Amino acid sequence: MVDPDAPPPDPLKPPDWWAALSDEKLLEVRMCDLHLSIAGTDLEQRLAEVNRELEARGLHFRPNYYLSDEWFTPDEVPGIAIPFYLAHPRLARLELAQMLEVEGGEPESCLKILRHELGHAIDNAYQLRRRPTRRRVFGNPSTEYPEYYTPKPYSKSFVQHLDHWYAQSHPDEDFAETFAVWLDPHSMWAARYAGWPALRKLDYMDRLMRELARRHQTVKSKRELDPLRRLRKTLGEHYRQKREHYGLDHPAFYDSDLR
């Protein structure tokens, strides 16, 4: 489907005409002018892999995947936004130069994040947060997200999946992280978490997903929040905002912690 808001590509230029530009010039390009696609990329293979994992679990659910400026799952939408830099190696190099890392750049880290976001997406697709048992097991999803959280590394009440004990940050993240561990075909979660209070959450997740197996999702919206094709900011503007958010332009940011 053609997006009427998207700028048309220049027929006289190849789609990735910007790939040969220097970083300085590339930062002047608008994000919507990148004209990226998931099709034919390594990212497409990662998506196919997690879809196979869903299929192996008997889950009929498939999210809508699309490119945006960062990883996220929109509220109440069974879709997953994936950062644009994973769709082209030139943009991954720019991401590394600007942010000092490429989140999801390695196959395994990409799969881990995808499984986590799938947890949010399936939560939305079946409106699971409305269920009293889901709320009792993981906590109130209406809890306000904290600006900062202090994890307890020794806690055995949460699974360990993404870095920084992310399951401890919010009830919804606890649900998504537990789903990710449950979905991972190599996690061996029953043995890994034997004797942990977190096993109760995994057992509940297993029962819940068996219930949903072969059922069609309740919410089928394909609404996309901030798709790449509609982002008219330049890459330079994007990275200035992102670096400011993460404090990368303030090298003394961690000095007091280090002392």
XYZ file of N, CA and C in Angstrom:
777
model
N 0.848 -1.184 0.000
C 0.000 0.000 0.000
C 0.890 1.243 0.000
N 0.561 2.205 -0.831
C 1.347 3.430 -0.926
C 0.906 4.394 0.164
N 1.849 4.925 0.893
C 1.554 5.889 1.951
C 1.491 7.274 1.319
N 0.349 7.943 1.347
C 0.255 9.272 0.726
C 1.122 10.313 1.396
N 1.537 10.056 2.645
C 2.379 11.023 3.359
C 3.868 10.824 3.080
N 4.207 9.710 2.464
C 5.621 9.397 2.255
C 6.151 10.100 1.011
N 7.352 10.694 1.100
C 7.941 11.323 -0.085
C 8.322 10.252 -1.101
N 8.048 10.477 -2.378
C 8.377 9.460 -3.380
C 9.882 9.370 -3.596
N 10.384 8.170 -3.875
C 11.816 8.049 -4.171
C 12.150 8.693 -5.502
N 13.375 9.132 -5.637
C 13.850 9.712 -6.886
C 14.155 8.576 -7.857
N 13.436 8.484 -8.980
C 13.666 7.367 -9.906
C 15.046 7.384 -10.545
N 15.753 8.522 -10.450
C 17.086 8.625 -11.043
C 18.179 8.178 -10.082
N 17.805 7.849 -8.846
C 18.782 7.426 -7.847
C 18.481 6.005 -7.389
N 19.521 5.216 -7.067
C 19.262 3.904 -6.446
C 18.682 4.126 -5.055
N 17.948 3.165 -4.511
C 17.310 3.358 -3.207
C 18.281 3.736 -2.092
N 19.488 3.156 -2.124
C 20.462 3.481 -1.076
C 21.579 4.383 -1.619
N 21.172 5.387 -2.374
C 22.128 6.347 -2.946
C 22.989 7.009 -1.881
N 22.484 7.057 -0.647
C 23.148 7.730 0.465
C 24.267 6.884 1.087
N 24.368 5.610 0.694
C 25.302 4.697 1.361
C 26.763 5.096 1.164
N 27.057 5.788 0.072
C 28.443 6.173 -0.215
C 28.817 7.518 0.407
N 27.872 8.168 1.066
C 28.151 9.471 1.660
C 29.034 9.348 2.893
N 29.767 10.392 3.196
C 30.511 10.457 4.452
C 29.507 10.567 5.597
N 29.956 10.300 6.823
C 29.067 10.438 7.974
C 28.485 11.843 8.043
N 29.335 12.840 7.786
C 28.891 14.228 7.867
C 27.740 14.499 6.904
N 27.866 14.020 5.672
C 26.825 14.236 4.679
C 25.602 13.349 4.947
N 25.844 12.139 5.419
C 24.746 11.222 5.695
C 23.838 11.776 6.784
N 24.416 12.466 7.747
C 23.630 13.050 8.832
C 22.675 14.139 8.355
N 22.894 14.623 7.135
C 22.012 15.655 6.577
C 20.784 15.061 5.886
N 20.769 13.744 5.720
C 19.675 13.074 5.012
C 18.474 12.910 5.945
N 17.269 13.186 5.416
C 16.061 12.969 6.204
C 15.799 11.464 6.326
N 15.237 11.074 7.445
C 15.007 9.651 7.671
C 14.020 9.068 6.662
N 13.030 9.846 6.288
C 12.048 9.361 5.324
C 12.648 9.184 3.933
N 13.786 9.830 3.664
C 14.427 9.724 2.352
C 15.355 8.522 2.243
N 15.458 7.734 3.317
C 16.286 6.528 3.262
C 15.613 5.433 2.433
N 14.280 5.446 2.393
C 13.498 4.484 1.595
C 13.955 3.045 1.867
N 13.959 2.704 3.150
C 14.401 1.373 3.557
C 13.255 0.369 3.544
N 13.620 -0.883 3.451
C 12.660 -1.984 3.511
C 13.266 -3.126 4.307
N 12.421 -3.874 5.004
C 12.887 -5.055 5.721
C 13.205 -6.188 4.756
N 12.467 -6.242 3.656
C 12.615 -7.332 2.687
C 14.044 -7.420 2.156
N 14.575 -8.634 2.135
C 15.892 -8.874 1.565
C 17.061 -8.568 2.479
N 16.806 -8.269 3.749
C 17.873 -7.941 4.692
C 18.097 -9.078 5.674
N 19.207 -9.001 6.422
C 19.439 -9.971 7.501
C 18.328 -9.890 8.542
N 17.780 -8.699 8.717
C 16.688 -8.503 9.668
C 15.494 -9.381 9.303
N 15.230 -9.515 8.025
C 14.116 -10.359 7.590
C 14.308 -11.796 8.074
N 15.552 -12.260 8.071
C 15.840 -13.612 8.547
C 15.577 -13.737 10.043
N 15.912 -12.693 10.820
C 15.651 -12.721 12.259
C 14.144 -12.787 12.538
N 13.378 -12.027 11.770
C 11.928 -12.023 11.953
C 11.338 -13.388 11.600
N 11.864 -13.981 10.548
C 11.396 -15.317 10.164
C 11.700 -16.326 11.270
N 12.829 -16.138 11.943
C 13.217 -17.074 13.000
C 12.281 -16.982 14.197
N 11.958 -15.775 14.644
C 11.043 -15.673 15.787
C 9.629 -16.087 15.392
N 9.261 -15.864 14.131
C 7.949 -16.344 13.682
C 7.883 -17.872 13.721
N 9.004 -18.513 13.389
C 9.046 -19.978 13.485
C 8.937 -20.434 14.938
N 9.519 -19.657 15.853
C 9.408 -19.996 17.269
C 7.955 -19.896 17.740
N 7.243 -18.875 17.275
C 5.823 -18.750 17.596
C 5.045 -19.943 17.047
N 5.361 -20.306 15.803
C 4.674 -21.426 15.172
C 4.934 -22.729 15.924
N 6.186 -22.919 16.355
C 6.533 -24.143 17.082
C 5.769 -24.243 18.397
N 5.385 -23.101 18.949
C 4.613 -23.088 20.193
C 3.110 -23.173 19.938
N 2.735 -23.282 18.677
C 1.323 -23.394 18.342
C 0.574 -22.076 18.363
N 1.314 -20.955 18.410
C 0.673 -19.643 18.471
C 0.354 -19.131 17.073
N -0.892 -18.765 16.864
C -1.359 -18.259 15.577
C -0.939 -16.802 15.371
N -0.641 -16.130 16.448
C -0.342 -14.697 16.431
C 0.925 -14.371 15.644
N 0.831 -13.326 14.784
C 1.995 -12.746 14.122
C 1.854 -11.227 14.198
N 2.867 -10.534 14.686
C 2.765 -9.074 14.790
C 3.027 -8.395 13.450
N 2.703 -7.136 13.394
C 3.077 -6.299 12.259
C 4.445 -5.688 12.569
N 5.451 -6.020 11.774
C 6.794 -5.472 11.962
C 6.985 -4.292 11.005
N 7.591 -3.226 11.508
C 7.877 -2.085 10.627
C 9.097 -1.325 11.143
N 9.662 -0.497 10.290
C 10.861 0.261 10.641
C 10.481 1.621 11.225
N 11.223 2.015 12.259
C 11.045 3.317 12.888
C 12.412 3.810 13.341
N 12.429 4.696 14.347
C 13.709 5.250 14.793
C 14.292 4.502 15.990
N 13.504 3.607 16.604
C 14.017 2.860 17.750
C 13.148 1.620 17.978
N 13.558 0.797 18.950
C 12.775 -0.374 19.342
C 11.595 0.059 20.210
N 10.388 -0.365 19.882
C 9.262 -0.186 20.792
C 8.042 -0.919 20.244
N 7.083 -1.150 21.149
C 5.783 -1.683 20.784
C 4.754 -0.636 21.186
N 3.993 -0.088 20.234
C 3.021 0.954 20.568
C 1.958 0.435 21.543
N 1.478 1.303 22.399
C 0.438 0.924 23.348
C -0.797 0.410 22.620
N -1.313 -0.734 23.077
C -2.565 -1.306 22.595
C -2.526 -1.716 21.125
N -1.340 -1.861 20.570
C -1.196 -2.251 19.160
C -0.320 -3.501 19.081
N -0.756 -4.529 18.364
C 0.060 -5.743 18.224
C 1.100 -5.617 17.116
N 1.934 -4.607 17.227
C 2.972 -4.365 16.230
C 4.283 -4.033 16.901
N 5.370 -4.191 16.155
C 6.708 -3.965 16.706
C 7.478 -3.027 15.797
N 7.953 -1.925 16.358
C 8.796 -0.985 15.634
C 10.257 -1.397 15.804
N 10.977 -1.419 14.699
C 12.367 -1.881 14.690
C 13.248 -0.739 14.193
N 14.378 -0.485 14.844
C 15.221 0.639 14.426
C 15.757 0.469 13.015
N 15.727 1.567 12.294
C 16.076 1.606 10.873
C 17.482 1.106 10.576
N 18.412 1.300 11.521
C 19.808 0.981 11.235
C 20.048 -0.511 11.064
N 19.082 -1.331 11.483
C 19.240 -2.776 11.309
C 18.898 -3.222 9.891
N 18.412 -2.292 9.069
C 18.026 -2.637 7.701
C 19.110 -2.339 6.674
N 20.271 -1.811 7.128
C 21.350 -1.526 6.175
C 22.677 -1.427 6.934
N 23.730 -2.108 6.462
C 25.014 -2.087 7.180
C 25.639 -0.691 7.272
N 25.393 0.171 6.283
C 25.951 1.523 6.349
C 25.349 2.295 7.520
N 24.074 2.102 7.758
C 23.412 2.792 8.861
C 23.791 2.189 10.205
N 24.098 0.895 10.218
C 24.587 0.272 11.453
C 25.944 0.866 11.830
N 26.776 1.132 10.837
C 28.081 1.755 11.128
C 27.899 3.178 11.650
N 26.929 3.886 11.111
C 26.659 5.238 11.600
C 26.149 5.184 13.037
N 25.277 4.238 13.316
C 24.765 4.063 14.680
C 25.914 3.805 15.659
N 26.840 2.959 15.265
C 27.989 2.651 16.115
C 28.832 3.894 16.362
N 29.062 4.668 15.312
C 29.871 5.886 15.447
C 29.184 6.915 16.347
N 27.873 7.002 16.261
C 27.137 8.009 17.011
C 26.831 7.584 18.447
N 26.524 6.275 18.642
C 26.030 5.817 19.932
C 26.964 4.835 20.640
N 28.052 4.460 19.980
C 29.076 3.575 20.542
C 28.618 2.116 20.662
N 27.418 1.812 20.220
C 26.921 0.438 20.181
C 25.807 0.347 19.147
N 25.493 -0.870 18.747
C 24.393 -1.106 17.811
C 23.439 -2.067 18.509
N 22.404 -1.537 19.118
C 21.479 -2.363 19.893
C 20.721 -3.309 18.963
N 20.935 -4.596 19.159
C 20.316 -5.583 18.289
C 21.118 -5.867 17.040
N 22.351 -5.401 16.993
C 23.163 -5.565 15.791
C 23.652 -6.978 15.557
N 23.841 -7.756 16.632
C 24.261 -9.146 16.495
C 23.022 -10.042 16.458
N 23.079 -11.134 15.710
C 21.881 -11.991 15.581
C 21.258 -12.377 16.916
N 22.061 -12.800 17.893
C 21.515 -13.260 19.157
C 20.877 -12.112 19.939
N 21.537 -10.938 19.953
C 20.954 -9.808 20.686
C 19.673 -9.329 20.000
N 19.635 -9.398 18.674
C 18.425 -9.017 17.940
C 17.270 -9.946 18.300
N 17.544 -11.239 18.348
C 16.503 -12.207 18.688
C 15.997 -12.000 20.112
N 16.900 -11.678 21.031
C 16.489 -11.449 22.415
C 15.540 -10.257 22.516
N 15.873 -9.177 21.813
C 15.004 -7.993 21.856
C 13.675 -8.287 21.170
N 13.722 -9.003 20.048
C 12.486 -9.345 19.348
C 11.557 -10.184 20.221
N 12.128 -11.151 20.931
C 11.288 -11.980 21.808
C 10.659 -11.122 22.906
N 11.415 -10.175 23.429
C 10.878 -9.264 24.443
C 9.727 -8.437 23.869
N 9.941 -7.836 22.705
C 8.893 -7.014 22.102
C 7.687 -7.856 21.713
N 7.916 -9.099 21.343
C 6.796 -10.001 21.068
C 5.931 -10.191 22.310
N 6.565 -10.185 23.475
C 5.801 -10.280 24.718
C 4.836 -9.120 24.865
N 5.305 -7.897 24.567
C 4.418 -6.733 24.610
C 3.321 -6.843 23.548
N 3.723 -7.275 22.346
C 2.777 -7.312 21.226
C 1.660 -8.330 21.460
N 2.009 -9.504 21.995
C 0.971 -10.505 22.234
C 0.098 -10.103 23.418
N 0.663 -9.383 24.362
C -0.100 -8.808 25.469
C -1.185 -7.894 24.908
N -0.806 -7.065 23.921
C -1.754 -6.155 23.281
C -2.761 -6.909 22.406
N -2.271 -7.903 21.673
C -3.109 -8.603 20.696
C -4.289 -9.308 21.343
N -4.071 -9.834 22.545
C -5.129 -10.578 23.236
C -5.659 -9.835 24.465
N -5.236 -8.567 24.638
C -5.688 -7.740 25.764
C -5.518 -8.479 27.097
N -4.325 -9.054 27.247
C -4.078 -9.916 28.407
C -4.000 -9.136 29.708
N -3.605 -7.874 29.639
C -3.462 -7.120 30.889
C -4.803 -6.879 31.578
N -5.894 -7.187 30.890
C -7.202 -7.068 31.524
C -7.513 -8.260 32.427
N -6.759 -9.319 32.279
C -7.049 -10.541 33.040
C -6.602 -10.387 34.496
N -7.473 -10.710 35.445
C -7.115 -10.580 36.865
C -5.900 -11.418 37.260
N -5.792 -12.638 36.723
C -4.653 -13.481 37.104
C -3.356 -12.912 36.572
N -3.377 -12.401 35.342
C -2.173 -11.759 34.778
C -1.745 -10.588 35.659
N -2.701 -9.814 36.131
C -2.408 -8.664 36.979
C -1.910 -9.112 38.350
N -2.444 -10.201 38.840
C -2.024 -10.701 40.148
C -0.604 -11.270 40.100
N -0.274 -11.965 39.021
C 1.041 -12.604 38.903
C 2.143 -11.581 38.640
N 1.872 -10.601 37.763
C 2.925 -9.667 37.349
C 2.796 -8.274 37.945
N 1.668 -7.962 38.541
C 1.486 -6.631 39.090
C 0.582 -5.787 38.204
N 0.240 -4.621 38.699
C -0.693 -3.724 38.018
C -0.020 -3.069 36.812
N -0.521 -3.335 35.580
C 0.108 -2.723 34.398
C -0.098 -1.214 34.325
N -1.029 -0.682 35.138
C -1.260 0.771 35.149
C -0.226 1.509 35.991
N 0.648 0.771 36.652
C 1.714 1.400 37.438
C 2.532 2.329 36.555
N 2.782 3.521 37.034
C 3.551 4.491 36.246
C 4.996 4.007 36.102
N 5.527 4.154 34.885
C 6.925 3.783 34.656
C 7.842 4.723 35.439
N 8.799 4.181 36.168
C 9.723 5.053 36.908
C 10.751 5.682 35.972
N 11.200 6.867 36.323
C 12.272 7.479 35.526
C 13.557 6.671 35.677
N 13.781 6.161 36.883
C 14.915 5.279 37.158
C 14.404 4.141 38.041
N 15.079 3.027 38.001
C 14.733 1.940 38.910
C 16.024 1.346 39.463
N 15.946 0.799 40.655
C 17.107 0.192 41.301
C 16.896 -1.312 41.361
N 17.501 -2.063 40.459
C 17.276 -3.509 40.447
C 17.954 -4.199 41.621
N 17.441 -5.362 41.949
C 18.054 -6.218 42.965
C 18.652 -7.420 42.239
N 19.939 -7.384 41.949
C 20.566 -8.458 41.162
C 20.413 -9.843 41.782
N 20.238 -9.888 43.084
C 20.139 -11.172 43.777
C 18.709 -11.731 43.763
N 17.727 -10.958 43.306
C 16.337 -11.394 43.367
C 16.086 -12.582 42.445
N 15.364 -13.558 42.952
C 14.987 -14.721 42.160
C 13.493 -14.701 41.820
N 12.892 -13.534 41.986
C 11.474 -13.384 41.673
C 11.243 -12.962 40.229
N 12.340 -12.720 39.512
C 12.245 -12.259 38.131
C 13.176 -13.080 37.251
N 12.764 -13.267 35.987
C 13.662 -13.916 35.029
C 14.791 -12.963 34.666
N 15.849 -13.511 34.109
C 16.986 -12.708 33.664
C 17.154 -12.933 32.171
N 16.906 -11.872 31.419
C 16.920 -11.977 29.960
C 17.711 -10.821 29.350
N 17.116 -9.647 29.247
C 17.856 -8.472 28.793
C 18.742 -7.961 29.926
N 19.693 -7.092 29.564
C 20.630 -6.548 30.553
C 19.906 -5.677 31.587
N 20.621 -5.406 32.658
C 20.184 -4.478 33.706
C 18.946 -5.001 34.455
N 18.765 -6.335 34.472
C 17.645 -6.918 35.217
C 16.339 -6.202 34.852
N 16.128 -6.078 33.550
C 15.055 -5.217 33.035
C 13.672 -5.664 33.471
N 13.495 -6.946 33.777
C 12.186 -7.425 34.225
C 11.732 -6.718 35.496
N 12.664 -6.171 36.256
C 12.332 -5.533 37.523
C 11.862 -4.088 37.364
N 11.896 -3.559 36.145
C 11.620 -2.133 35.948
C 10.139 -1.788 35.980
N 9.263 -2.749 35.613
C 7.827 -2.448 35.530
C 7.074 -3.761 35.324
N 5.819 -3.866 35.804
C 5.050 -5.101 35.593
C 4.937 -5.528 34.133
N 4.775 -4.573 33.216
C 4.689 -4.933 31.798
C 6.014 -5.477 31.277
N 7.119 -4.945 31.777
C 8.429 -5.449 31.347
C 8.676 -6.835 31.949
N 8.174 -7.061 33.145
C 8.264 -8.377 33.763
C 7.521 -9.403 32.899
N 6.331 -9.032 32.433
C 5.555 -9.924 31.564
C 6.317 -10.199 30.265
N 6.820 -9.140 29.622
C 7.507 -9.301 28.339
C 8.788 -10.118 28.477
N 9.525 -9.905 29.551
C 10.751 -10.662 29.772
C 10.453 -12.137 30.061
N 9.392 -12.373 30.816
C 9.006 -13.755 31.113
C 8.567 -14.461 29.833
N 7.820 -13.763 28.990
C 7.417 -14.336 27.699
C 8.647 -14.661 26.854
N 9.618 -13.753 26.830
C 10.825 -13.948 26.018
C 11.573 -15.207 26.444
N 11.713 -15.404 27.746
C 12.386 -16.606 28.255
C 11.579 -17.850 27.905
N 10.271 -17.758 28.057
C 9.397 -18.895 27.717
C 9.511 -19.255 26.233
N 9.579 -18.236 25.354
C 9.601 -18.473 23.912
C 10.941 -19.008 23.424
N 12.028 -18.582 24.037
C 13.367 -18.963 23.595
C 13.520 -20.494 23.618
N 13.740 -21.107 22.459
C 13.821 -22.574 22.424
C 15.042 -23.143 23.136
N 15.994 -22.287 23.478
C 17.214 -22.755 24.130
C 17.282 -22.379 25.611
N 16.219 -21.802 26.156
C 16.305 -21.280 27.527
C 16.254 -22.366 28.595
N 15.621 -23.507 28.303
C 15.473 -24.577 29.293
C 14.984 -24.000 30.622
N 13.921 -23.202 30.530
C 13.504 -22.410 31.679
C 13.072 -23.251 32.882
N 12.484 -24.407 32.648
C 12.012 -25.225 33.780
C 13.176 -25.638 34.667
N 14.317 -25.980 34.056
C 15.502 -26.364 34.822
C 16.263 -25.137 35.315
N 16.376 -24.118 34.460
C 17.143 -22.916 34.803
C 16.556 -22.200 36.015
N 15.230 -22.178 36.135
C 14.591 -21.422 37.208
C 13.971 -22.317 38.285
N 14.363 -23.573 38.294
C 13.848 -24.486 39.324
C 14.162 -23.937 40.719
N 13.150 -23.879 41.579
C 13.349 -23.372 42.930
C 13.251 -21.870 43.052
N 13.127 -21.149 41.934
C 12.992 -19.691 41.967
C 11.507 -19.318 42.037
N 11.153 -18.253 42.753
C 9.775 -17.736 42.663
C 9.381 -17.363 41.230
N 10.377 -16.998 40.401
C 10.094 -16.639 39.006
C 9.500 -17.800 38.224
N 9.720 -19.032 38.691
C 9.183 -20.192 37.989
C 7.656 -20.167 37.982
N 7.063 -19.595 39.023
C 5.600 -19.486 39.076
C 5.091 -18.638 37.903
N 5.834 -17.589 37.570
C 5.453 -16.732 36.437
C 5.604 -17.485 35.118
N 6.665 -18.250 35.002
C 6.886 -19.020 33.774
C 5.830 -20.116 33.613
N 5.466 -20.762 34.711
C 4.415 -21.780 34.640
C 3.091 -21.148 34.218
N 2.789 -19.969 34.759
C 1.566 -19.267 34.359
C 1.618 -18.902 32.877
N 2.785 -18.407 32.428
C 2.941 -18.044 31.019
C 2.723 -19.267 30.131
N 3.248 -20.391 30.542
C 3.090 -21.618 29.768
C 1.612 -22.003 29.659
N 0.893 -21.934 30.754
C -0.534 -22.250 30.729
C -1.314 -21.255 29.869
N -0.956 -19.975 30.006
C -1.649 -18.929 29.265
C -1.452 -19.092 27.766
N -0.216 -19.348 27.342
C 0.063 -19.469 25.919
C -0.522 -20.752 25.328
N -0.616 -21.793 26.135
C -1.289 -23.007 25.659
C -2.779 -22.732 25.437
N -3.336 -21.896 26.279
C -4.740 -21.510 26.106
C -4.933 -20.714 24.813
N -3.954 -19.850 24.501
C -4.079 -18.991 23.316
C -3.703 -19.709 22.017
N -3.061 -20.865 22.132
C -2.613 -21.591 20.942
C -3.775 -21.801 19.979
N -3.518 -21.483 18.726
C -4.478 -21.636 17.626
C -5.640 -20.650 17.685
N -5.658 -19.792 18.699
C -6.712 -18.781 18.748
C -6.281 -17.541 17.992
N -7.219 -16.923 17.291
C -6.910 -15.686 16.580
C -6.907 -14.516 17.563
N -6.071 -13.540 17.285
C -5.920 -12.410 18.188
C -7.180 -11.556 18.224
N -7.398 -10.926 19.371
C -8.566 -10.069 19.575
C -8.381 -8.728 18.887
N -7.197 -8.152 19.007
C -6.888 -6.845 18.417
C -6.057 -7.082 17.155
N -6.524 -6.553 16.031
C -5.846 -6.790 14.754
C -5.340 -5.508 14.112
N -5.338 -4.415 14.856
C -4.905 -3.128 14.310
C -3.477 -3.196 13.774
N -3.264 -2.607 12.612
C -1.925 -2.496 12.041
C -1.438 -1.044 12.070
N -1.989 -0.279 12.991
C -1.568 1.118 13.128
C -0.087 1.184 13.460
N 0.610 2.073 12.779
C 2.051 2.225 12.980
C 2.341 3.600 13.562
N 2.997 3.617 14.688
C 3.389 4.867 15.337
C 4.790 5.239 14.874
N 4.938 6.414 14.327
C 6.231 6.926 13.859
C 6.944 5.976 12.892
N 6.281 5.519 11.831
C 7.003 4.708 10.844
C 8.075 5.550 10.155
N 9.134 4.905 9.740
C 10.276 5.612 9.169
C 9.872 6.495 7.995
N 8.954 6.021 7.179
C 8.579 6.755 5.970
C 7.944 8.103 6.277
N 7.520 8.314 7.537
C 6.889 9.584 7.892
C 7.783 10.461 8.769
N 8.990 10.020 9.051
C 9.898 10.789 9.909
C 10.718 11.743 9.046
N 10.410 13.026 9.182
C 11.060 14.008 8.332
C 12.266 14.685 8.970
N 12.605 14.272 10.184
C 13.820 14.811 10.790
C 15.040 14.196 10.107
N 16.143 14.911 10.127
C 17.373 14.379 9.546
C 18.012 13.399 10.514
N 18.919 12.607 9.990
C 19.661 11.699 10.855
C 20.456 12.487 11.897
N 20.959 13.655 11.504
C 21.682 14.493 12.454
C 20.790 14.927 13.609
N 19.568 15.342 13.311
C 18.627 15.737 14.360
C 18.273 14.544 15.237
N 18.077 13.411 14.606
C 17.763 12.191 15.367
C 18.860 11.871 16.363
N 20.107 11.908 15.911
C 21.200 11.529 16.806
C 21.507 12.598 17.848
N 21.274 13.849 17.534
C 21.447 14.881 18.570
C 20.468 14.635 19.715
N 19.226 14.322 19.372
C 18.223 14.046 20.403
C 18.568 12.773 21.177
N 19.004 11.767 20.463
C 19.294 10.486 21.100
C 20.521 10.581 22.003
N 21.543 11.278 21.550
C 22.750 11.426 22.361
C 22.464 12.267 23.612
N 21.613 13.276 23.452
C 21.250 14.093 24.614
C 20.472 13.253 25.621
N 19.552 12.410 25.110
C 18.748 11.565 25.993
C 19.626 10.627 26.815
N 20.659 10.061 26.187
C 21.528 9.098 26.877
C 22.763 9.744 27.502
N 22.868 11.071 27.396
C 23.972 11.769 28.040
C 25.341 11.495 27.443
N 25.376 11.121 26.159
C 26.667 10.774 25.559
C 27.529 11.985 25.263
N 26.938 13.165 25.261
C 27.724 14.373 25.020
C 28.223 14.989 26.320
N 28.051 14.255 27.435
C 28.511 14.735 28.741
C 29.422 13.672 29.336
N 30.699 13.687 28.983
C 31.601 12.607 29.400
C 31.753 12.459 30.901
N 31.398 13.490 31.682
C 31.540 13.395 33.135
C 30.296 12.819 33.800
N 29.345 12.342 32.983
C 28.036 11.901 33.486
C 28.181 10.841 34.577
N 29.106 9.900 34.397
C 29.236 8.784 35.348
C 30.372 8.981 36.351
N 31.009 10.128 36.361
C 32.181 10.325 37.215
C 31.873 10.064 38.685
N 30.738 10.605 39.178
C 30.441 10.430 40.604
C 30.212 8.959 40.920
N 29.548 8.212 40.018
C 29.329 6.785 40.249
C 30.645 6.027 40.262
N 31.527 6.374 39.344
C 32.814 5.697 39.268
C 33.651 5.961 40.512
N 33.579 7.199 41.023
C 34.329 7.496 42.259
C 33.768 6.705 43.427
